[in-house]
Amino acid sequence: MANQYVNKVVIDGQTKVDLTGDTVTPQTLSLGVTAHDGSGAPITGVYSGEPHNYLFDGANLKDVFGTASAFHAAVAAGDFSKIRVGDYWTITLNGSYRDYGEGSTVGQYTTKSFSSATVILEVAAINPYWKYGDSGDIANGTPHVLFISRDCLPASLKIRKANDLWEDESSKNPWLGSALYKTLNDSTNGIVHLVSAADIGAYIYGGSDGNGMRYYGEKRDPITATTSSAAWFSRGKLFLPTEDEIWGRAIFTVKAHQGQKGLPIFEGTRRHISKGLGNGAYRASWWSMSAYAGNNTHFCDVIGGGFPTVDPAGTSYGVPLCFLVT
Amino acid sequence: MWIYVDNNLVLGANPNDMTGNTGWVECNGEITEPLFDEYGVPMYAYEDGVLRMRTEEEREADRLVQPTPQPTLEQVNEALNMLLNGVIGDE
């Protein structure tokens, strides 16, 4: 069938109009703008650009990729053409875990449970730690996606059993020495073993030593208020954003030893900062992994009203699920 | 309405069914205010099966005086550098 549109006009042997080589399409033309494509057909643009995440509801990555393995293959190949900040992957947690923030002495715990607990994991950043780590880690440019859950896990958890009680004094880092770190990362009884059972859980980044990405964190002796120095640590397969990753700058914590980058999911809006205790819940306070600078009892958190503050580490607050897929 | 209760304090509220998740109880009460006040202190209590707003006195008792941090080594170094630079700059 002949082309019903005119895409080339030749008068007296001279080409006056030639659209045949044009590549414009509705998908590449701005929303509402009209033109003619290479066939001469009138088109109206539908491209609305990349919306900021204060407007963007995100796409369900399961609809886009179908399976976790297909999603992982795209990430591993560095193909982020179908992944945007704010897109999401939903998992359901079931089973028991040990909460090491309960009890009064090191090693004590209370067994708790999740049942059909929905967790919507949002893409918080793409390649946020590109060449951030030291050798042998994502320093080599391994493509990665950072997930942080839309709301917190449906449990209120303490950083420490008591405000100044480290669960692991050998760690030399307030986060790694905390009971919450162990509650999340105990490989057999922690929350990580429940997350690992989910489809996407098979692709949680374990890092060079199996304990997550390398990060440049605060080094201090337990029960000291003063930062001694900084060092490379493994952050944990499951971790929390640092204070400066949430707010774009250090406020109460030690500025030199944090994530060094505000995460795009949090930039310009508190839509993704205010989180509930469990999916769809009322907003609640939640922990970051940053200790309060020059203080041995407090950690930085997001208060329920959605602003930065510090609170005693023995306080029960929400905890978002946060991990890397590489 | 489901609420998350820890030591009689309400730390979370969720309209979804939270059956089987530790710490959650279903209640008939209504949450009309934010769960936490401007100091991060829980606004509601749940005792003997009753949800209630905590009194100002109860919340006042929970407000913690925020500690004043000691200066970090970084801050000390920064202050010393500024002092030294000032001295050198005068010469």
Coordinates of C-alpha atoms in Angstrom, one line a residue:
Chain A
M1 CA 0.0 0.0 0.0
A2 CA 1.3 3.4 -1.0
N3 CA 2.3 5.8 1.7
Q4 CA -0.8 8.0 2.3
Y5 CA 1.4 10.8 3.5
V6 CA 3.9 13.0 1.6
N7 CA 7.4 12.9 2.8
K8 CA 9.3 14.3 -0.1
V9 CA 8.5 17.1 -2.6
V10 CA 10.5 17.6 -5.8
I11 CA 9.8 20.5 -8.1
D12 CA 11.4 20.8 -11.5
G13 CA 14.0 18.2 -10.4
Q14 CA 14.9 20.1 -7.2
T15 CA 14.1 18.6 -3.8
K16 CA 12.2 21.2 -1.8
V17 CA 11.2 19.1 1.1
D18 CA 12.7 15.7 2.2
L19 CA 11.5 14.1 5.4
T20 CA 12.6 10.6 4.5
G21 CA 15.7 10.7 6.7
D22 CA 14.0 12.2 9.7
T23 CA 14.1 10.1 12.9
V24 CA 11.7 11.9 15.1
T25 CA 9.1 9.8 16.9
P26 CA 6.3 10.5 19.3
Q27 CA 8.5 8.9 22.0
T28 CA 11.4 11.3 21.4
L29 CA 9.2 14.4 20.8
S30 CA 8.3 16.6 23.8
L31 CA 4.8 16.1 25.2
G32 CA 2.2 17.9 23.1
V33 CA 4.5 19.1 20.4
T34 CA 3.5 18.3 16.8
A35 CA 5.6 17.4 13.8
H36 CA 5.8 15.0 10.9
D37 CA 7.8 11.8 11.1
G38 CA 10.0 10.3 8.3
S39 CA 6.9 8.9 6.5
G40 CA 5.3 12.4 6.5
A41 CA 2.7 11.3 9.1
P42 CA 1.6 13.9 11.6
I43 CA 2.7 13.0 15.1
T44 CA 2.3 14.4 18.6
G45 CA 5.0 14.1 21.2
V46 CA 4.5 12.0 24.3
Y47 CA 8.0 12.3 25.9
S48 CA 7.6 14.1 29.3
G49 CA 11.2 13.7 30.4
E50 CA 12.5 12.1 33.6
P51 CA 10.1 13.3 36.3
H52 CA 11.6 14.2 39.6
N53 CA 11.0 11.6 42.3
Y54 CA 8.7 14.0 44.2
L55 CA 6.2 13.3 41.4
F56 CA 7.3 9.9 40.2
D57 CA 5.4 6.9 41.6
G58 CA 7.9 4.5 40.1
A59 CA 7.5 1.6 37.9
N60 CA 7.1 -2.0 39.2
L61 CA 10.4 -3.6 38.1
K62 CA 8.7 -7.0 38.2
D63 CA 6.4 -5.8 35.3
V64 CA 9.5 -4.5 33.5
F65 CA 11.8 -7.5 34.0
G66 CA 9.6 -10.4 35.0
T67 CA 12.1 -12.2 37.2
A68 CA 14.8 -11.2 39.7
S69 CA 17.4 -13.0 37.6
A70 CA 16.5 -10.8 34.5
F71 CA 16.7 -7.7 36.6
H72 CA 20.0 -8.8 38.0
A73 CA 21.4 -9.6 34.6
A74 CA 20.6 -6.0 33.5
V75 CA 22.3 -4.5 36.5
A76 CA 25.3 -6.8 36.1
A77 CA 25.6 -5.8 32.5
G78 CA 25.4 -2.1 33.4
D79 CA 22.2 -1.7 31.4
F80 CA 20.1 0.8 33.4
S81 CA 18.0 1.9 30.4
K82 CA 14.9 0.4 32.1
I83 CA 15.7 1.3 35.7
R84 CA 15.1 4.7 37.3
V85 CA 15.4 6.1 40.7
G86 CA 12.0 5.5 42.4
D87 CA 11.2 2.2 40.6
Y88 CA 10.4 -0.6 43.0
W89 CA 10.5 -4.3 43.7
T90 CA 8.1 -5.7 46.3
I91 CA 9.0 -8.6 48.5
T92 CA 7.2 -10.4 51.3
L93 CA 9.0 -11.5 54.5
N94 CA 8.0 -14.5 56.6
G95 CA 9.7 -16.2 59.5
S96 CA 11.5 -15.6 62.8
Y97 CA 14.6 -13.6 63.5
R98 CA 16.6 -12.7 66.6
D99 CA 16.4 -9.1 67.9
Y100 CA 19.7 -8.5 69.7
G101 CA 18.5 -5.1 70.8
E102 CA 16.5 -6.9 73.5
G103 CA 17.9 -8.1 76.8
S104 CA 20.5 -6.6 79.0
T105 CA 23.7 -8.4 78.4
V106 CA 25.7 -9.0 75.2
G107 CA 24.5 -12.0 73.2
Q108 CA 21.0 -11.9 74.6
Y109 CA 18.1 -11.7 72.2
T110 CA 14.4 -12.0 71.7
T111 CA 12.9 -14.0 68.9
K112 CA 10.4 -12.1 66.8
S113 CA 8.5 -12.8 63.7
F114 CA 7.3 -11.3 60.4
S115 CA 4.2 -12.7 58.8
S116 CA 3.3 -11.8 55.2
A117 CA 5.2 -8.5 55.8
T118 CA 5.2 -6.5 52.6
V119 CA 8.3 -4.5 51.9
I120 CA 8.5 -2.2 48.8
L121 CA 12.1 -1.8 47.9
E122 CA 12.7 1.4 46.0
V123 CA 15.7 2.1 43.7
A124 CA 17.4 4.8 45.9
A125 CA 20.4 5.3 43.6
I126 CA 22.1 3.8 40.6
N127 CA 25.9 3.4 40.9
P128 CA 26.1 5.6 44.0
Y129 CA 29.3 4.0 45.1
W130 CA 31.0 4.0 41.8
K131 CA 34.7 3.7 42.6
Y132 CA 34.0 4.6 46.2
G133 CA 35.4 1.5 47.9
D134 CA 39.0 0.4 48.2
S135 CA 40.6 -2.3 46.1
G136 CA 38.6 -5.5 45.4
D137 CA 35.3 -3.9 45.9
I138 CA 32.9 -1.9 43.7
A139 CA 35.9 0.3 43.4
N140 CA 36.5 -1.5 40.2
G141 CA 33.4 0.0 38.7
T142 CA 31.0 -2.9 39.3
P143 CA 27.5 -1.7 38.2
H144 CA 25.1 -1.7 41.2
V145 CA 21.7 -0.5 42.4
L146 CA 20.9 0.6 45.9
F147 CA 17.6 -0.4 47.3
I148 CA 16.0 1.3 50.3
S149 CA 12.5 0.3 51.4
R150 CA 9.6 2.8 50.9
D151 CA 8.6 2.2 54.5
C152 CA 10.4 0.6 57.4
L153 CA 10.3 -3.0 58.4
P154 CA 7.2 -3.7 60.6
A155 CA 9.2 -3.8 63.8
S156 CA 10.6 -1.2 66.1
L157 CA 14.3 -1.9 66.8
K158 CA 17.0 -0.6 69.0
I159 CA 20.5 0.3 67.9
R160 CA 21.8 -1.0 71.3
K161 CA 20.4 -2.8 74.2
A162 CA 21.4 0.1 76.4
N163 CA 22.6 3.5 75.3
D164 CA 26.3 2.8 75.7
L165 CA 26.4 -1.0 75.4
W166 CA 28.2 -2.3 72.3
E167 CA 27.2 -5.7 71.1
D168 CA 30.7 -6.2 69.6
E169 CA 33.5 -4.2 71.1
S170 CA 36.1 -5.6 68.7
S171 CA 34.5 -3.9 65.7
K172 CA 35.9 -0.4 66.4
N173 CA 33.0 1.2 64.6
P174 CA 29.7 2.3 66.3
W175 CA 27.5 0.8 63.6
L176 CA 29.3 -2.5 63.3
G177 CA 29.5 -2.8 67.0
S178 CA 25.7 -2.3 67.4
A179 CA 23.1 -4.8 68.3
L180 CA 21.0 -3.6 65.3
Y181 CA 23.9 -4.5 62.9
K182 CA 23.7 -8.1 64.3
T183 CA 19.9 -8.2 64.2
L184 CA 20.1 -7.4 60.5
N185 CA 23.2 -9.4 59.6
D186 CA 23.3 -12.5 61.7
S187 CA 23.7 -14.9 58.8
T188 CA 21.6 -17.7 60.3
N189 CA 19.1 -15.9 62.6
G190 CA 19.2 -12.3 61.5
I191 CA 16.7 -10.5 59.2
V192 CA 19.1 -11.1 56.3
H193 CA 18.2 -14.7 56.2
L194 CA 14.6 -13.8 55.7
V195 CA 15.4 -11.3 53.0
S196 CA 17.7 -13.9 51.3
A197 CA 14.7 -16.1 50.9
A198 CA 12.9 -13.6 48.7
D199 CA 13.6 -13.6 44.9
I200 CA 15.7 -10.5 44.8
G201 CA 17.4 -11.6 48.0
A202 CA 19.6 -14.0 46.1
Y203 CA 21.4 -11.0 44.6
I204 CA 22.2 -9.0 47.7
Y205 CA 25.8 -7.8 47.4
G206 CA 28.1 -9.7 49.8
G207 CA 31.3 -7.8 49.1
S208 CA 34.8 -9.2 49.1
D209 CA 34.5 -10.7 52.6
G210 CA 30.8 -11.6 52.6
N211 CA 29.9 -8.7 54.9
G212 CA 28.8 -6.2 52.4
M213 CA 30.4 -3.2 50.6
R214 CA 33.5 -1.5 51.9
Y215 CA 32.9 2.0 53.3
Y216 CA 35.1 4.6 54.9
G217 CA 33.7 4.8 58.4
E218 CA 34.3 6.3 61.8
K219 CA 36.8 4.3 63.9
R220 CA 36.5 4.7 67.6
D221 CA 37.1 2.6 70.6
P222 CA 33.9 1.4 72.4
I223 CA 32.5 3.6 75.0
T224 CA 34.5 6.6 73.9
A225 CA 32.8 9.8 72.9
T226 CA 35.6 11.1 70.7
T227 CA 36.2 9.9 67.2
S228 CA 39.7 8.5 67.0
S229 CA 40.1 8.2 63.2
A230 CA 38.6 6.6 60.2
A231 CA 39.1 3.2 58.5
W232 CA 37.7 1.0 55.8
F233 CA 35.0 -1.4 57.1
S234 CA 32.6 -3.8 55.6
R235 CA 29.2 -2.2 56.0
G236 CA 27.0 -5.3 56.3
K237 CA 24.9 -7.0 53.6
L238 CA 22.0 -5.1 55.2
F239 CA 22.8 -1.6 56.4
L240 CA 21.2 1.8 56.8
P241 CA 21.8 5.0 55.0
T242 CA 24.2 7.4 56.7
E243 CA 23.0 10.8 57.9
D244 CA 24.5 12.6 54.9
E245 CA 23.1 10.1 52.5
I246 CA 19.6 11.1 53.8
W247 CA 20.1 14.8 54.1
G248 CA 22.9 15.5 51.6
R249 CA 25.2 16.6 54.4
A250 CA 26.4 15.6 57.8
I251 CA 24.5 17.4 60.5
F252 CA 25.0 15.7 63.8
T253 CA 27.5 13.1 62.8
V254 CA 31.2 13.2 61.9
K255 CA 31.3 14.7 58.5
A256 CA 34.5 13.2 57.2
H257 CA 33.6 9.5 57.7
Q258 CA 30.2 9.0 56.1
G259 CA 28.7 8.2 52.7
Q260 CA 29.8 11.4 51.1
K261 CA 26.8 11.7 48.9
G262 CA 23.2 12.5 49.2
L263 CA 21.1 9.8 47.7
P264 CA 18.9 10.9 44.8
I265 CA 15.8 9.2 46.2
F266 CA 15.9 11.7 49.1
E267 CA 16.9 14.8 47.2
G268 CA 14.5 17.7 46.9
T269 CA 11.6 16.0 48.7
R270 CA 10.7 14.4 52.0
R271 CA 8.3 12.1 50.1
H272 CA 10.8 9.2 50.5
I273 CA 12.3 10.3 53.8
S274 CA 9.1 10.1 55.8
K275 CA 8.6 6.4 56.4
G276 CA 6.0 4.3 58.3
L277 CA 6.5 1.4 60.6
G278 CA 5.6 -1.3 58.0
N279 CA 4.2 -0.9 54.5
G280 CA 1.5 1.8 54.3
A281 CA 1.8 2.8 57.9
Y282 CA 1.7 6.2 59.6
R283 CA 5.0 8.0 59.6
A284 CA 7.4 7.0 62.3
S285 CA 10.9 7.8 63.5
W286 CA 13.7 5.7 61.9
W287 CA 17.4 5.1 62.4
S288 CA 20.4 6.0 60.3
M289 CA 23.7 4.2 60.8
S290 CA 25.6 7.3 61.8
A291 CA 26.7 7.8 65.4
Y292 CA 26.4 11.2 67.0
A293 CA 29.7 13.0 66.8
G294 CA 31.6 13.3 70.1
N295 CA 28.9 11.3 71.9
N296 CA 28.9 7.7 73.1
T297 CA 25.2 7.1 73.6
H298 CA 23.3 8.6 70.7
F299 CA 22.8 7.9 67.0
C300 CA 21.4 10.0 64.2
D301 CA 17.8 9.4 63.1
V302 CA 14.9 10.8 61.2
I303 CA 12.2 11.9 63.6
G304 CA 8.6 11.0 62.8
G305 CA 7.9 14.6 61.7
G306 CA 10.5 14.1 59.0
F307 CA 13.6 16.1 60.2
P308 CA 17.1 15.2 61.4
T309 CA 17.9 14.6 65.0
V310 CA 19.7 12.3 67.4
D311 CA 18.3 9.9 70.0
P312 CA 19.6 7.5 72.6
A313 CA 20.8 4.2 71.0
G314 CA 18.6 2.3 73.3
T315 CA 15.4 3.7 71.8
S316 CA 13.1 1.6 69.6
Y317 CA 12.7 3.1 66.1
G318 CA 11.9 2.0 62.6
V319 CA 14.5 0.4 60.3
P320 CA 14.3 0.5 56.5
L321 CA 15.6 -2.4 54.5
C322 CA 18.7 -1.3 52.6
F323 CA 21.1 -3.3 50.4
L324 CA 23.0 -3.4 47.2
V325 CA 22.4 -5.5 44.1
T326 CA 25.4 -5.8 41.8
Chain B
M1 CA -6.4 0.0 63.1
W2 CA -3.2 -1.9 64.1
I3 CA -0.7 -0.4 66.5
Y4 CA 2.9 -1.3 67.4
V5 CA 3.3 -1.3 71.2
D6 CA 6.5 -1.3 73.2
N7 CA 6.4 -0.8 76.9
N8 CA 2.9 0.5 76.7
L9 CA 4.0 3.1 74.2
V10 CA 2.6 3.3 70.7
L11 CA 5.5 3.4 68.2
G12 CA 3.6 2.6 65.0
A13 CA 0.2 2.6 63.5
N14 CA -0.9 0.7 60.4
P15 CA -4.3 0.4 58.7
N16 CA -3.2 -2.9 57.2
D17 CA -3.7 -6.3 58.8
M18 CA -0.5 -7.0 60.8
T19 CA -1.5 -10.4 62.1
G20 CA 1.5 -12.6 63.0
N21 CA 4.0 -9.7 63.2
T22 CA 5.5 -9.3 66.6
G23 CA 4.6 -6.2 68.6
W24 CA 1.3 -5.4 66.7
V25 CA -2.1 -5.4 68.3
E26 CA -5.4 -4.5 66.8
C27 CA -7.4 -1.8 68.6
N28 CA -10.6 0.1 68.2
G29 CA -9.1 3.4 69.1
E30 CA -8.4 6.3 66.7
I31 CA -5.1 8.0 65.9
T32 CA -5.9 11.6 65.3
E33 CA -2.5 13.2 66.1
P34 CA 1.1 12.4 64.9
L35 CA 2.6 9.4 66.7
F36 CA 5.4 11.5 68.0
D37 CA 5.7 15.1 69.2
E38 CA 8.3 17.5 68.1
Y39 CA 10.8 16.0 70.6
G40 CA 10.3 12.5 69.2
V41 CA 8.3 11.4 72.3
P42 CA 5.4 9.0 71.7
M43 CA 2.0 10.7 71.9
Y44 CA -0.1 7.7 72.6
A45 CA -0.1 4.9 75.1
Y46 CA -1.9 1.5 75.0
E47 CA -2.7 0.0 78.4
D48 CA -5.1 -2.7 79.4
G49 CA -6.5 -2.8 75.9
V50 CA -7.2 1.0 75.8
L51 CA -5.6 3.5 73.4
R52 CA -5.2 6.9 74.9
M53 CA -3.4 10.2 74.4
R54 CA -0.5 10.6 76.8
T55 CA -0.6 13.6 79.1
E56 CA 1.7 16.6 78.7
E57 CA 3.3 15.6 82.0
E58 CA 4.0 12.0 80.8
R59 CA 5.6 13.3 77.7
E60 CA 7.6 16.0 79.5
A61 CA 9.1 13.3 81.6
D62 CA 10.3 11.4 78.5
R63 CA 11.9 14.4 76.9
L64 CA 15.6 14.0 77.1
V65 CA 18.0 16.8 77.4
Q66 CA 20.1 16.5 74.2
P67 CA 23.7 16.0 75.1
T68 CA 26.3 18.5 74.2
P69 CA 28.9 16.7 72.2
Q70 CA 32.5 17.0 73.0
P71 CA 34.6 18.5 70.2
T72 CA 35.9 15.9 67.8
L73 CA 39.6 15.6 66.9
E74 CA 38.6 17.0 63.5
Q75 CA 37.1 20.1 65.1
V76 CA 40.1 20.5 67.4
N77 CA 42.5 20.2 64.5
E78 CA 40.4 22.7 62.5
A79 CA 40.4 25.2 65.4
L80 CA 44.2 24.8 65.8
N81 CA 44.8 25.2 62.1
M82 CA 42.7 28.4 62.1
L83 CA 44.6 29.7 65.1
L84 CA 48.0 28.9 63.5
N85 CA 47.0 30.4 60.2
G86 CA 45.9 33.5 61.9
V87 CA 49.2 33.8 63.7
I88 CA 51.2 33.2 60.5
G89 CA 49.0 35.5 58.5
D90 CA 49.8 38.4 60.8
E91 CA 53.5 38.2 60.1

